[in-house]
XYZ file of C-alpha atoms in Angstrom:
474
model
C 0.000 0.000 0.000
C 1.670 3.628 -1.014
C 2.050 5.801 1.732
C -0.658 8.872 1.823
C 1.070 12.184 0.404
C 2.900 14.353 2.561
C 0.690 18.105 3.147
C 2.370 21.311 2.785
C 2.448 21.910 6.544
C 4.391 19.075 7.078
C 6.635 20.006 4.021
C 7.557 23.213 5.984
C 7.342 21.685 9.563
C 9.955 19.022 8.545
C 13.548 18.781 9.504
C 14.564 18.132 6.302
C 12.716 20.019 4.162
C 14.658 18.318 0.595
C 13.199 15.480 1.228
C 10.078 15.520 2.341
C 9.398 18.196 -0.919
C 10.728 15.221 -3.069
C 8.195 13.082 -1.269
C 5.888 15.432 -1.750
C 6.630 15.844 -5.459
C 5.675 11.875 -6.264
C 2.196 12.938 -5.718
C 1.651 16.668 -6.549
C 1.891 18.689 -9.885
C 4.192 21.518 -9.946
C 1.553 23.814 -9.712
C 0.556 22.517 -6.215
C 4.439 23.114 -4.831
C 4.761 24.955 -2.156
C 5.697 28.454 -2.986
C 9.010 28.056 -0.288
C 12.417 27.722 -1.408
C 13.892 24.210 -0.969
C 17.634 24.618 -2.934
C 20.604 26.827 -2.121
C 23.707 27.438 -4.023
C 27.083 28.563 -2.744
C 29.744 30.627 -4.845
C 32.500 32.075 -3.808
C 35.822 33.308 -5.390
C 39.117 31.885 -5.841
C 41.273 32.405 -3.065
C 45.093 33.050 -2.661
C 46.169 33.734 1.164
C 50.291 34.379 2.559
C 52.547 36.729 3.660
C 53.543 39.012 0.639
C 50.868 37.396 -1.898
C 50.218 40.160 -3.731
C 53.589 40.132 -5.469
C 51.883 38.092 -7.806
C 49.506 39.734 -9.254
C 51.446 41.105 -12.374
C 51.917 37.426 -13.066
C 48.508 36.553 -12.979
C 47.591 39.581 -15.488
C 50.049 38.530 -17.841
C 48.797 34.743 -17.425
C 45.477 36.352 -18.487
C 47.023 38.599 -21.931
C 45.661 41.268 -20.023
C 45.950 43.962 -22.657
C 44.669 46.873 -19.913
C 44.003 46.814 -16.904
C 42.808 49.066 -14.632
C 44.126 49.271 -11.100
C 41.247 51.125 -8.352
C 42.288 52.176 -5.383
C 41.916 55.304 -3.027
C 43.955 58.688 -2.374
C 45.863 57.302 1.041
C 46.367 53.886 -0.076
C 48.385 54.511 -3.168
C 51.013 56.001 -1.128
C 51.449 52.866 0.721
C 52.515 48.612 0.935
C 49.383 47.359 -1.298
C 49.227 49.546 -3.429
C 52.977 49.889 -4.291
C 53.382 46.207 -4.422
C 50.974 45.876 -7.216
C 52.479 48.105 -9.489
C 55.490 46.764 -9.082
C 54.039 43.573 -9.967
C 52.491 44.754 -12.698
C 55.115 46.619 -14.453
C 57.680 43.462 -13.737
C 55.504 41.603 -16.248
C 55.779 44.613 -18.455
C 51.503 44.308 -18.092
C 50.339 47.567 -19.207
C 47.501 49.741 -16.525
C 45.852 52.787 -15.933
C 45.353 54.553 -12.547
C 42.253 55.345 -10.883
C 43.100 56.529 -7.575
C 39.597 58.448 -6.594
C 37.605 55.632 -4.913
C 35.647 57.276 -2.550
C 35.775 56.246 1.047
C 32.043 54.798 1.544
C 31.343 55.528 -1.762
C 28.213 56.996 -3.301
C 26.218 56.843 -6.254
C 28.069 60.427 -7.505
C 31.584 58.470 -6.565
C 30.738 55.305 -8.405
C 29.729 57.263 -11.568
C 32.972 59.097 -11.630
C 34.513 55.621 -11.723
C 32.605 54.300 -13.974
C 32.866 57.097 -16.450
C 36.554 56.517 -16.227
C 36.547 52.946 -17.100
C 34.464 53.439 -19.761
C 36.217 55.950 -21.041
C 39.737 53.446 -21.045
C 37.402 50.629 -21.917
C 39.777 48.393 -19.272
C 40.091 44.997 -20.101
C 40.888 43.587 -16.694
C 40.539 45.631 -13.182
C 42.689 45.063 -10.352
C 41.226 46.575 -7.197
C 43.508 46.725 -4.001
C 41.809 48.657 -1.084
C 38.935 47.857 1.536
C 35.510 46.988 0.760
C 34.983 50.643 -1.252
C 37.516 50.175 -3.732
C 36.681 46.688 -4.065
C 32.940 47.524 -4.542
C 33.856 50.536 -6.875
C 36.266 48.386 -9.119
C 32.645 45.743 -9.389
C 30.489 48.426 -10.340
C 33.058 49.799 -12.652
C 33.385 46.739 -14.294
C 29.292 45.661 -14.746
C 28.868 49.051 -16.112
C 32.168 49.222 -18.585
C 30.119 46.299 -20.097
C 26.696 47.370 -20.119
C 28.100 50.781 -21.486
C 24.391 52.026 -22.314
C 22.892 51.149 -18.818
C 21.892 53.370 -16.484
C 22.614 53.329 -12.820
C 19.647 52.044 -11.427
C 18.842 49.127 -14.006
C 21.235 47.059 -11.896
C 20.574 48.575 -8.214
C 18.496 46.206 -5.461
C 14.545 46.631 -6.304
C 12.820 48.486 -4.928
C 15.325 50.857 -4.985
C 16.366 49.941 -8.400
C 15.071 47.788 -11.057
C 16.958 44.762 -10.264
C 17.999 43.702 -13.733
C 19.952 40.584 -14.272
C 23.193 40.076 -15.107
C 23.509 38.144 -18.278
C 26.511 39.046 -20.067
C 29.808 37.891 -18.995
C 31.915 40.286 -17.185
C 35.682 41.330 -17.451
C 37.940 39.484 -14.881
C 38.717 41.212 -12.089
C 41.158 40.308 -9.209
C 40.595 41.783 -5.579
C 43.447 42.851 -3.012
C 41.934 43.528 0.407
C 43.814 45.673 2.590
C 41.538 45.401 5.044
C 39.972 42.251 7.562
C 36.350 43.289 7.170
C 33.962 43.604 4.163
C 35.143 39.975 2.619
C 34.022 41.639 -0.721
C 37.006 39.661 -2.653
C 34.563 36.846 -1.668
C 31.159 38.234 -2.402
C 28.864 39.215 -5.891
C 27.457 42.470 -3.601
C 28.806 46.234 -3.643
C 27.400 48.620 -1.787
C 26.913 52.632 -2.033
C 25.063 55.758 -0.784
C 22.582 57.382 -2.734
C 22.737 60.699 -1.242
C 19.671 61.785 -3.052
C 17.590 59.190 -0.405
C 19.740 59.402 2.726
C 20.709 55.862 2.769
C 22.652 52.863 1.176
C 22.133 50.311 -1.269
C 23.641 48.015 -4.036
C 23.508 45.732 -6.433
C 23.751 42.171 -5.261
C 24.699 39.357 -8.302
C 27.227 36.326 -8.519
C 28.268 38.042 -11.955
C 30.049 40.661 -9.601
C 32.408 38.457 -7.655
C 36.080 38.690 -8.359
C 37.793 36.025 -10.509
C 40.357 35.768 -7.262
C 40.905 37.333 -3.926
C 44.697 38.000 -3.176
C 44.843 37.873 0.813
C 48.150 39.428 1.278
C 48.746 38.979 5.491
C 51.013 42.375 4.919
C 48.540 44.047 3.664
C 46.938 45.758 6.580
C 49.932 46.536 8.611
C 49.229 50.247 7.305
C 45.676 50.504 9.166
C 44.889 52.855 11.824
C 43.237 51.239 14.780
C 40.064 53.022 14.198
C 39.492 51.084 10.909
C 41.007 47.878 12.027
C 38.437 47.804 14.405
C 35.871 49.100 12.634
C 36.471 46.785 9.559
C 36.813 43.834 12.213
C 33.794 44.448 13.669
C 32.154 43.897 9.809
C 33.744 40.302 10.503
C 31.363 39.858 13.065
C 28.576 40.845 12.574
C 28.370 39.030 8.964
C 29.339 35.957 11.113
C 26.259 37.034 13.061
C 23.922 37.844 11.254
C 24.459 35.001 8.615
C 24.000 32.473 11.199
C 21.158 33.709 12.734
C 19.350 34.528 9.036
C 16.100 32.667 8.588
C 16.661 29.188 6.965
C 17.068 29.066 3.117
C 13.939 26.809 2.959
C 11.435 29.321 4.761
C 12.033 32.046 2.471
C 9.752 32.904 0.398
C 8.908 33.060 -2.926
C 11.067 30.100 -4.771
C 12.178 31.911 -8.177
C 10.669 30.385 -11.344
C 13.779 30.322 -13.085
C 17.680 29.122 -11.075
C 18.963 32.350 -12.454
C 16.462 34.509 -10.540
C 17.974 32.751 -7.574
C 19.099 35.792 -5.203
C 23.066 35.619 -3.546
C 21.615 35.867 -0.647
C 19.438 33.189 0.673
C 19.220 32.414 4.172
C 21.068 30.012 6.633
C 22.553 27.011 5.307
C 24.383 24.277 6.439
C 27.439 25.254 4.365
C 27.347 29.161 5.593
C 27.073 27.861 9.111
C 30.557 26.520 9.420
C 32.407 29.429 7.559
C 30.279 32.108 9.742
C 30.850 30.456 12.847
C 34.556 29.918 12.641
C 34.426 33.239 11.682
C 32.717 34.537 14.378
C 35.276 32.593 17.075
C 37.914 33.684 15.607
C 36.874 37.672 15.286
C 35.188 37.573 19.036
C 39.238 36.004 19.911
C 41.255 38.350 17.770
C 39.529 41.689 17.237
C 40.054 43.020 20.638
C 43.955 41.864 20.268
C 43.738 43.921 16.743
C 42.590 46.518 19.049
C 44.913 46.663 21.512
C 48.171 45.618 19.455
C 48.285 46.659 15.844
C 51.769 44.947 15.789
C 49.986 41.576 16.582
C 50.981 39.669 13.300
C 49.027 36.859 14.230
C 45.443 37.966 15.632
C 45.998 40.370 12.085
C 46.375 36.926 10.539
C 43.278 35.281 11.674
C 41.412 38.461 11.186
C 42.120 38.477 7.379
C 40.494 34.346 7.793
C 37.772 35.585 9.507
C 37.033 38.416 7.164
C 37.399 35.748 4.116
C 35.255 32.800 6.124
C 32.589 35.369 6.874
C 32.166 36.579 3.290
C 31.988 33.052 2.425
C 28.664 32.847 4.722
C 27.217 35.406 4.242
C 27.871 35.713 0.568
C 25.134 32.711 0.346
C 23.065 33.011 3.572
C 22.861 37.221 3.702
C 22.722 39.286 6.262
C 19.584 41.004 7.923
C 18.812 43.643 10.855
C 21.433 45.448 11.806
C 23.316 46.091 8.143
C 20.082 46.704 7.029
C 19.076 50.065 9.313
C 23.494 50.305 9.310
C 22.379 51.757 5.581
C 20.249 54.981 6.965
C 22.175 55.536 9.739
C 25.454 56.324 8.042
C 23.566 57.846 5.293
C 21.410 60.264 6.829
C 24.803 61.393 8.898
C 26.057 63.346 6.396
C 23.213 66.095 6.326
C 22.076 65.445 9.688
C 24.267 64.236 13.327
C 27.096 64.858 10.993
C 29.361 62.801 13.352
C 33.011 61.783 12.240
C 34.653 59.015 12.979
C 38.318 59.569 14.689
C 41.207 58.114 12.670
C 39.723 58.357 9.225
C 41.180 60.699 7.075
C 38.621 61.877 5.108
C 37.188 65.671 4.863
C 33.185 65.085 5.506
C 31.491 63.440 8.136
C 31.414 59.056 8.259
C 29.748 56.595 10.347
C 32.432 53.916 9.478
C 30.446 51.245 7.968
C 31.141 48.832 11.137
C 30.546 50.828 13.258
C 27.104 51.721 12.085
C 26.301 47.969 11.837
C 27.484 47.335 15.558
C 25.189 50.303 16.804
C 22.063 48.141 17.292
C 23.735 44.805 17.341
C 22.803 44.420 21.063
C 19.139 45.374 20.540
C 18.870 42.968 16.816
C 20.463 39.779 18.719
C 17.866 40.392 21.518
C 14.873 40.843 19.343
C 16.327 37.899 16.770
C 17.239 35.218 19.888
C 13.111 33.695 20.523
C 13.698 32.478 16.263
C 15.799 30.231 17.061
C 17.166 30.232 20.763
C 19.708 27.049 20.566
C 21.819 29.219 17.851
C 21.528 32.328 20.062
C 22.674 29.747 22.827
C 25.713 29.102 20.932
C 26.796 32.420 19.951
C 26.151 33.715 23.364
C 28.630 30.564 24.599
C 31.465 31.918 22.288
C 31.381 35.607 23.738
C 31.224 34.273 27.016
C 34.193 32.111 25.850
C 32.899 29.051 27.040
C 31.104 25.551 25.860
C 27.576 25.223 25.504
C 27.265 22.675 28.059
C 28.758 25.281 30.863
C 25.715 25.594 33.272
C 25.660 29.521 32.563
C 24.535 28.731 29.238
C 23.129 25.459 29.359
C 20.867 26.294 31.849
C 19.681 29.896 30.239
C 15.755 29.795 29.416
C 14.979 30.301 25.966
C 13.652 33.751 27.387
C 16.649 35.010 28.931
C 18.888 34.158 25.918
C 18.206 37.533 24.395
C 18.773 39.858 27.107
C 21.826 37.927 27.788
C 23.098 37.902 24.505
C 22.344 41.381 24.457
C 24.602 42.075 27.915
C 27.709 40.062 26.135
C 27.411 42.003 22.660
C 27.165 45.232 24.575
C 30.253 44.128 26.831
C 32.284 43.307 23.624
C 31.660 46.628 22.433
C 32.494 48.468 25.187
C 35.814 46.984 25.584
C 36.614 48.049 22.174
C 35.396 51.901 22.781
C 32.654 51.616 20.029
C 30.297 54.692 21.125
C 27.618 53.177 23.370
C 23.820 53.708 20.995
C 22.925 56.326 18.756
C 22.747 59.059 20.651
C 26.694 58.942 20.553
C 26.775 59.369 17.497
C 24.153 62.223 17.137
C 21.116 61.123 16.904
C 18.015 61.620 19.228
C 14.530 59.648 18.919
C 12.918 62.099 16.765
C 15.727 60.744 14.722
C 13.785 56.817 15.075
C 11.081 57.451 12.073
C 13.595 58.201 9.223
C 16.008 55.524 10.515
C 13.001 53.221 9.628
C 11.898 54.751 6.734
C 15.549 54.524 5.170
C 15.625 51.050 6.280
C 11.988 50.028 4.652
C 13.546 49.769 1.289
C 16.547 47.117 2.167
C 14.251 44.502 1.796
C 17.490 42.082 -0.069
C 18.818 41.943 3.929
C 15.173 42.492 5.831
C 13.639 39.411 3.954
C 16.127 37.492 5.404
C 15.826 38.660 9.129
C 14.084 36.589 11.896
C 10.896 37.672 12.891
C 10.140 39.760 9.666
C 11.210 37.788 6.409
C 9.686 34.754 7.327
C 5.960 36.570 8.707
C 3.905 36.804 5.566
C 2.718 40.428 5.181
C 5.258 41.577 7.863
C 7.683 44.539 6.551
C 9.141 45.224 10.014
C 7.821 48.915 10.291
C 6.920 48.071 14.145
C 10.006 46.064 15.122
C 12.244 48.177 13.151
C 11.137 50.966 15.706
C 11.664 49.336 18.483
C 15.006 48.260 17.641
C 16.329 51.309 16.889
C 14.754 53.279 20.396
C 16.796 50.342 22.081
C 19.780 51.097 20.255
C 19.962 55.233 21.242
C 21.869 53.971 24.161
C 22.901 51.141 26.257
């Protein structure tokens, strides 16, 4: 006798999902399939990591018959190690490059133009970008748009923001130096700007953006201040974070009719678990040895790991909460708190992108924990730098994981001198209703968080607020 079909509920109620869908397939037609993803696909870049690694580069262009490439980078950087280094390379293998050297630090949509105008304008056959995650980013939009040379801006930018537009043509290689342990963009098919115009960030989000191969020189952020090693290291962690605690690939919602429509990000899965919680070990470990030891050639090390592990995550499972209000609140600083950030030297106000990201983590990991309170559990073990089975954790309620979570993130924080809530940094609660509004719109990272993607009919207005009130101090 055939067992009786399997019902949707159970379908979404199961522990493993693949299978019970397949089950479920035997019997139904594909219009009866539940509208829930049940796949999830991993990417990531080629990786190169060791000490000096970067001296290969020219090697690699020539490899390619590179007949132009076109090196990005910013105005302090190309003073320095990285950025020297690669043009050394370059020229060594006689591989001929142009200079763009006006990256904007946290770029934005007036920056990225500038770029792109200029790589148009070369029509660059291969990019090399050596800097952070903002000459990384720039060097990915430079390179989508040097090939779609007709394209506007916002064909390619998130919806709703944007229009979302595929990718379909192949893009020109391009090889990523990171000189800092943070964004893990050399990993990732996202860059991310700030459209002044609406007071907040975006980006476009595609596997057609990721780099061809991520040269992880260890020497390469020996040049960075403390401010932006920790700032950059706290980017570590909370992508280690907040990919871990994303809602699970299989609850979101809707499937895409076509593989290709698949979004990078797509929630928790098991392979994004181990990178982002080695990640997040080693950052809560090293970061606050970063912090107080710049000459620490070791915790530097397994920063640079962390930074690569986590953008291996998070570059399939996303991110959620507290990147996605991180995008208003470092946006609407520049015509509003107007706060700058000590030790980056840059002429207008910034809300260094970690920073603004580790502003509400205390307030996001409480609201998140009730989703899923055994992962909570487990993060809150590594902060507390113990196992799970230690009767301090072990013995937690599921209610009490949040506001203890929240105590250990806050702790962290404080040790490192991150300013203690928004109000720090400016803002006031009659701040609270644009923070949301600006926020509304990221729905690529809100769709994934806990307690809002995976509510039908939920976009977060309500929790959003109350998130952000908790964050204006602690």
């Amino acid at each position: 006798m055939s067992p009786a079909p399997a019902s949707r509920a159970s379908i979404l109620r199961s522990r493993n999902p693949v299978g019970a869908l397949n089950a479920f397939r035997k019997y139904a037609t594909p219009v009866d399939l539940p509208s829930k993803e049940y796949a999830f696909e991993v990417a990531a870049a080629n990786l190169r990591f060791g000490d000096g690694v970067a001296r290969e580069v020219g090697m690699d262009f020539k490899n390619m018959n590179a007949k132009k490439v076109g090196l990005f980078t910013d105005s302090n950087l190309v003073k320095l190690y990285p950025v020297k280094t690669a043009v050394q390379a370059l020229e060594a293998e006689g591989v001929s490059y142009e200079l763009f050297d006006r990256v904007a630090v946290e770029p934005t949509d007036k920056s990225w133009l500038d770029a792109i105008e200029w790589s148009r304008k070369h029509d660059i056959t291969h990019f090399l970008a050596v800097g952070g995650g903002s000459v990384i980013d720039t060097a990915k939009a430079a390179n989508l748009f040097t090939v779609y040379k007709d394209a506007d801006l916002y064909d390619f930018i998130n919806a709703p923001i944007g229009k979302g537009l595929p990718i379909t043509q192949t893009l020109r290689p391009l090889v990523a130096i990171p000189t800092t342990a943070g964004t893990g963009s050399e990993t990732t098919g996202t860059a991310i700007l700030d459209i002044t115009s609406r007071n907040f960030k975006t980006g476009i989000a595609n596997r057609a953006l990721r780099p061809i191969l991520g040269v992880v020189d260890t020497f390469s952020t020996d040049s960075c201040p403390k401010e932006v090693h920790i700032s950059a290291g706290l980017d570590v962690l909370f992508h280690a974070l907040e990919s871990y605690t994303a809602i699970p690939y299989y609850e979101r919602s809707p499937r895409p009719a076509n593989p290709k429509l698949r979004p990078a990000y797509q929630g928790s899965n098991p392979i994004s678990d181990v990178f982002s919680l080695w990640a997040l070990r080693e950052a809560v470990h090293n970061l606050p040895r970063v912090a107080r030891d710049q000459t620490d050639q070791n915790a530097k090390r397994q920063m640079l790991l962390a930074s690569t592990f986590a953008g291996i995550g998070f570059g399939s499972a996303g991110v959620h909460l507290a990147h996605g209000m991180s995008y208003p609140i470092s946006g609407l600083n520049k015509t509003g708190p107007k706060f700058k950030m000590p030790g980056y030297a840059v002429p207008y106000p910034i809300i260094p992108h970690g920073i603004s990201v580790a502003l509400t983590g205390p307030a996001v990991f409480r609201f998140t924990a009730p989703s899923s309170p055994d992962r909570h559990r487990e993060v809150l073990s590594i902060f507390r730098g113990v196992s799970q089975s230690d009767n301090s954790i072990s013995r937690l309620s599921d209610a009490d994981v949040g506001p203890a979570l929240y105590e250990a993130i806050a702790k962290f924080l404080d040790g490192l001198g991150v300013p203690r809530g928004l109000k720090k940094v400016g803002y006031t609660s009659a701040d609270i209703g644009r923070l949301v509004d600006g926020t509304i719109p990221q729905r690529r990272v809100l769709d994934l968080a806990p307690g809002i993607g995976d509510v039908a009919g939920e976009d977060g207005r309500e929790h959003l607020t109350s998130i952000l009130e908790g964050s204006l101090e602690y």
